[in-house]
Short mmCIF file of C-alpha atoms in Angstrom, two decimals:
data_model
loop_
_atom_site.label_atom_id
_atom_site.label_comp_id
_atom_site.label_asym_id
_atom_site.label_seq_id
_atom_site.Cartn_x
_atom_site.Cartn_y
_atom_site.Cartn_z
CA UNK A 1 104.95 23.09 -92.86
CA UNK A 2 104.42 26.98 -92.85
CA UNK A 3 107.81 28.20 -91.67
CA UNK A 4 109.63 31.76 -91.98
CA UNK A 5 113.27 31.53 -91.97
CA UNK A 6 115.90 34.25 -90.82
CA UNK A 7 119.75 34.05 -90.91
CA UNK A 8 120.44 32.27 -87.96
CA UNK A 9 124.10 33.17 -87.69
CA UNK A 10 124.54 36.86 -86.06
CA UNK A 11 125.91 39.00 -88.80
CA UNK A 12 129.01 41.15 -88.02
CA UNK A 13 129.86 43.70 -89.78
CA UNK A 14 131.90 47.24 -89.82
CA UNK A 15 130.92 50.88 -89.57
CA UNK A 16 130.09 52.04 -92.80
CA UNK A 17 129.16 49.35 -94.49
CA UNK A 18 125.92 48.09 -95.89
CA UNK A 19 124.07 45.08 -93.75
CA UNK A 20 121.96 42.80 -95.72
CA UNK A 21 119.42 40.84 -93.84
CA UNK A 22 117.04 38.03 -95.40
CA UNK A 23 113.83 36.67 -94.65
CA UNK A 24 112.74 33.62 -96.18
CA UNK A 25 109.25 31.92 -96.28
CA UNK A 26 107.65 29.04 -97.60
CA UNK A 27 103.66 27.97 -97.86
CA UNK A 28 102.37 31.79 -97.46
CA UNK A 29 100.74 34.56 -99.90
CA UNK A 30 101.42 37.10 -97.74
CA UNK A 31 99.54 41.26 -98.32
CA UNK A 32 102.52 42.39 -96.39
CA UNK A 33 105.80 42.17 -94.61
CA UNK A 34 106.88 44.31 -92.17
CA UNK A 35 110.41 44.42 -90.38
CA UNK A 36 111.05 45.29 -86.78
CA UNK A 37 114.27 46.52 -84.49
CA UNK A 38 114.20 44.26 -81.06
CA UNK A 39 117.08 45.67 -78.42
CA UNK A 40 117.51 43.56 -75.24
CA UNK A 41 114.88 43.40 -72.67
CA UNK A 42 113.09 45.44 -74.62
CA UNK A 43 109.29 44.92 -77.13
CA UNK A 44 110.16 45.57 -81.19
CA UNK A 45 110.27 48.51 -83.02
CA UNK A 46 108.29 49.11 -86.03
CA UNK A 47 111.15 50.12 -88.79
CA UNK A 48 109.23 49.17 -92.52
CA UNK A 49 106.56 47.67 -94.06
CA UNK A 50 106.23 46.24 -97.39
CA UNK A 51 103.36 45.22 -99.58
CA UNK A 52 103.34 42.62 -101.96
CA UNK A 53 102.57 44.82 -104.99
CA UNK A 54 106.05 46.63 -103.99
CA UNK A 55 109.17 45.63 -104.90
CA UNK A 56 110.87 48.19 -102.76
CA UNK A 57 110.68 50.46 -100.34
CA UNK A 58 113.15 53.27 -98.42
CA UNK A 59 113.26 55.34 -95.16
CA UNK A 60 116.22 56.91 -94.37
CA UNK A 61 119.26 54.25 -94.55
CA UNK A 62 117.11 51.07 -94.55
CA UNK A 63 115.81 49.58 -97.35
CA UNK A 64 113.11 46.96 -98.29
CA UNK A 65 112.69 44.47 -101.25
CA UNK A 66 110.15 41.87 -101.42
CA UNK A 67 110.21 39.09 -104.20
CA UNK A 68 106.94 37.34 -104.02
CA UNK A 69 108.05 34.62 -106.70
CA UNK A 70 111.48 33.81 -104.36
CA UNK A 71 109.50 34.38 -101.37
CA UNK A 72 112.03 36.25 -99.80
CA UNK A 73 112.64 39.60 -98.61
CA UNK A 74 115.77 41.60 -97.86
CA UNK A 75 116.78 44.07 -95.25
CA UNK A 76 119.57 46.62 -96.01
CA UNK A 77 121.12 49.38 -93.43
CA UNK A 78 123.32 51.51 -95.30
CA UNK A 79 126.24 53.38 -93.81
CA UNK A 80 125.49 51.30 -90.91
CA UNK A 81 126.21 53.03 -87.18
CA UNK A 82 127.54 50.78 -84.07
CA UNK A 83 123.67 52.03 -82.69
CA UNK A 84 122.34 49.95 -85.57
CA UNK A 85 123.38 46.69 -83.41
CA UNK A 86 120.20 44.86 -82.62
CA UNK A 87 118.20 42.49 -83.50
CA UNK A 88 116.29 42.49 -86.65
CA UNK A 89 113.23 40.88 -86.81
CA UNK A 90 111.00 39.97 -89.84
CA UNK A 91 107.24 39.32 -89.59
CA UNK A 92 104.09 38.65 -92.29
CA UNK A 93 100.59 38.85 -92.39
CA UNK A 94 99.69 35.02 -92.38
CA UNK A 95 96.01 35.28 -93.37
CA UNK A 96 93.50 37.54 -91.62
CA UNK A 97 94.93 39.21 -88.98
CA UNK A 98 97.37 36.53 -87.72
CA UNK A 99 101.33 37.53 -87.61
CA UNK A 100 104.06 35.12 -88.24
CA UNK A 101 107.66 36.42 -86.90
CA UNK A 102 111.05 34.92 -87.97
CA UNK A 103 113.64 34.75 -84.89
CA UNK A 104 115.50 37.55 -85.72
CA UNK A 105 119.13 38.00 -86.87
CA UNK A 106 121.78 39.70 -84.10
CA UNK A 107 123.36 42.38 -86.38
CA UNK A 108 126.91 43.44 -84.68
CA UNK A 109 128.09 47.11 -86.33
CA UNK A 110 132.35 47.53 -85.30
CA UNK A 111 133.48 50.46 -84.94
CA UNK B 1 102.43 59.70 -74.76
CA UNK B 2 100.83 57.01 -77.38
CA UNK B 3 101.92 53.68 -75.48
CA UNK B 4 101.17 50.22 -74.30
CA UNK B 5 101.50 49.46 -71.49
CA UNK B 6 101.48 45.42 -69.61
CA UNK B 7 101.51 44.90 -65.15
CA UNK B 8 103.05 43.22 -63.79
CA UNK B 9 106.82 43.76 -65.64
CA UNK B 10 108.02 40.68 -63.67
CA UNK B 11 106.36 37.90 -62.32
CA UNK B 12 107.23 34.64 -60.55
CA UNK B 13 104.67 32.12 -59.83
CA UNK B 14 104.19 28.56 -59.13
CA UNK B 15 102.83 25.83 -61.33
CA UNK B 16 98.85 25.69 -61.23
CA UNK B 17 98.39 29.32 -59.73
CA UNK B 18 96.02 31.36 -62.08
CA UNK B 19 97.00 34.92 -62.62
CA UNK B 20 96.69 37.85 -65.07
CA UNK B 21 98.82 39.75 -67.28
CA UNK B 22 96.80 43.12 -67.93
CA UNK B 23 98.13 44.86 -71.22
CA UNK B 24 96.37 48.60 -72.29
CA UNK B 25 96.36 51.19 -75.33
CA UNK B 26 96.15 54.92 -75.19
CA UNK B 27 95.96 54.69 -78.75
CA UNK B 28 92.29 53.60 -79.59
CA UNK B 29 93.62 50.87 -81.42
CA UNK B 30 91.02 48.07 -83.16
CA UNK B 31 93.34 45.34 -82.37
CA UNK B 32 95.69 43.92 -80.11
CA UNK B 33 97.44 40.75 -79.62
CA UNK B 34 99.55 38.73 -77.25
CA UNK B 35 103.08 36.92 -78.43
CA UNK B 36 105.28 34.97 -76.12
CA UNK B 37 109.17 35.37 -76.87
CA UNK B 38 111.59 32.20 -76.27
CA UNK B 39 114.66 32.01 -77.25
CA UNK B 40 115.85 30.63 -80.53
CA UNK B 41 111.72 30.30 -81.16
CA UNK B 42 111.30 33.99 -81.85
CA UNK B 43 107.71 35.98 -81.04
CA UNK B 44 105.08 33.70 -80.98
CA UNK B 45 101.27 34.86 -81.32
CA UNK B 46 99.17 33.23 -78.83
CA UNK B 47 95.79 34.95 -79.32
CA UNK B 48 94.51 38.60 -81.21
CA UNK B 49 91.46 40.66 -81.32
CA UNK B 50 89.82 42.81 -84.04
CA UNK B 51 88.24 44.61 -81.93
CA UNK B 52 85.95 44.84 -78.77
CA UNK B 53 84.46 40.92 -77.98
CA UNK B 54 85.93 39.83 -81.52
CA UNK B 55 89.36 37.27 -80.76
CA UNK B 56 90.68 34.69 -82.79
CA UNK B 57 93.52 32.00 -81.79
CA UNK B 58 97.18 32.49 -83.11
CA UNK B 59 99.63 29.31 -83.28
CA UNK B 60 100.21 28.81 -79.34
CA UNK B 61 96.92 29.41 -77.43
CA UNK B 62 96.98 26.53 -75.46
CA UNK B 63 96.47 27.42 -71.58
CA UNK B 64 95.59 30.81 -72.18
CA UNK B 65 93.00 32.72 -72.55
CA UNK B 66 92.11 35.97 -73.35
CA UNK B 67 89.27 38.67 -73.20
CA UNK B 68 88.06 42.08 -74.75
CA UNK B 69 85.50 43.90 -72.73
CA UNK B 70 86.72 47.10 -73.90
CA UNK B 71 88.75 48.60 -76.86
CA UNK B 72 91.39 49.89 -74.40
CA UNK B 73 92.27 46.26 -72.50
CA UNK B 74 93.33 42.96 -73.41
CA UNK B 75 94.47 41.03 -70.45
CA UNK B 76 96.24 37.69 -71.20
CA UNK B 77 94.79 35.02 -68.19
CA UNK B 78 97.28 31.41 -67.57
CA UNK B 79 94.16 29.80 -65.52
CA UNK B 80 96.76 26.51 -64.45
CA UNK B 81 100.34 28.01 -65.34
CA UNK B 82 102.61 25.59 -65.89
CA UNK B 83 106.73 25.62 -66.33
CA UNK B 84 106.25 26.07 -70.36
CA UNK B 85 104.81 29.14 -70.10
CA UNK B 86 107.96 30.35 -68.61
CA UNK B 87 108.78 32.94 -71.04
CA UNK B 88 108.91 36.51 -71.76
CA UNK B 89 105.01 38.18 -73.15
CA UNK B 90 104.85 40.76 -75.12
CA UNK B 91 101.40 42.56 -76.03
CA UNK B 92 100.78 44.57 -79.16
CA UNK B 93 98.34 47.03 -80.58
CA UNK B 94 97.49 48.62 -83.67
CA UNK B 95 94.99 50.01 -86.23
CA UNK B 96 94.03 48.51 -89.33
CA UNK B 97 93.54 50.87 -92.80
CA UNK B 98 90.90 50.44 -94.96
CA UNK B 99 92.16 47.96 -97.10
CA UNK B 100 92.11 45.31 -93.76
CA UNK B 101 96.01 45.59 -93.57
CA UNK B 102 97.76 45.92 -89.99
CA UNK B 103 98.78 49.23 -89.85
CA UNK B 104 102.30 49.24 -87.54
CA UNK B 105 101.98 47.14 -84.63
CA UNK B 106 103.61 48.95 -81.22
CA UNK B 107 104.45 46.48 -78.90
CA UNK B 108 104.64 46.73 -74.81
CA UNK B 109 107.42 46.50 -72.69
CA UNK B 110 107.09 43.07 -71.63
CA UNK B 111 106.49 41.16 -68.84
CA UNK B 112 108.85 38.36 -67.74
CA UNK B 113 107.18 35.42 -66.49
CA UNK B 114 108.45 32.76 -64.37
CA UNK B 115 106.72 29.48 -63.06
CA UNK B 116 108.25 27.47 -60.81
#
């Protein structure tokens, strides 16, 4: 079956350091990924997207890779900030216009 | 202020009783979509639109239905609710470039939806 995969486990981590989110997939081709920022109660946040003719791409402290042959892409925060806590949400284009989101990974930043 | 916005924010109802989620864009957006959020499931896409009378199912359309009478609206109709579509809705707009790619989708506030 079609699935998209995203650590399950809530990732906890301290100030400073770099978080690493991944997004697996299996049984798409998708043009594009694009990762969002979900607080609670409220809709997602646009944050990156990603085509599949890139292999990377940065804005600020976050940064994008997408390995169509692994089918996976990973989410970095750099120098992360206890505002960085959220959750991170991954989502491709899954043919036409229909969107496929992963469930999102809880990201904890310590100060 | 470019925004979507979705009435009612809360809703409780009871199983069978049809109502309406409205859900609008100040952004003249092509398309829009509805997801429902549950938890451990993620966002689920229930049904999109291209544009103005074009939709198209996403992977959870069952007992909804939707319509686009006008590029600004896309109200999200439960005819028979049931207590499975307790969940929380989002709605979503944006354009699409000229190479038929989504350009960043900007999502609603949400609307919390109860049946009893």
């Amino acid at each position: 079956s079609q699935k998209i995969e995203q650590n399950s486990e809530a990732l906890n981590i301290q100030e400073g350091k770099t978080a690493t989110l991944t997004c697996n997939y299996t049984n798409y081709s998708p043009a594009y990924l694009q990762w969002y920022r979900q607080d609670p109660g409220r809709g997602p946040v646009f944050l990156l997207l990603i085509r599949e003719n890139e292999k990377e791409k940065r804005k600020e402290r976050l940064k994008v890779t997408f390995d169509t042959t692994l089918k996976q892409s990973l989410f970095h925060i750099t120098a992360s900030q206890p505002a960085d806590s959220a959750t991170y949400l991954c989502a491709l284009a899954a043919g036409g216009f229909k969107t496929i989101f992963g469930a999102g990974t809880r990201l904890f930043v310590k100060a | 202020e470019a925004q979507v916005t979705q009435n009612p924010r809360y809703l409780i109802t009871v199983t069978g009783k049809k109502l309406t989620v409205t859900c609008s864009q100040n952004m003249n957006h092509e398309y829009m979509s509805w997801y429902r959020q549950d938890p451990g499931l993620g966002l689920r896409q229930i049904y999109y639109s291209m544009n103005v009378e074009v939709t198209d199912k996403g992977d959870v359309p069952e007992g909804y239905k939707v319509s686009r009478k006008e590029k600004r609206n896309f109200p999200l109709i439960l005819e028979s609710p049931s207590p499975n579509q307790t969940s929380l809705y989002f709605c979503a707009s944006s354009s699409i470039d000229l190479a038929g790619v989504l350009d960043t989708q900007y999502f609603g506030p949400g609307t919390r939806l109860t049946v009893l």
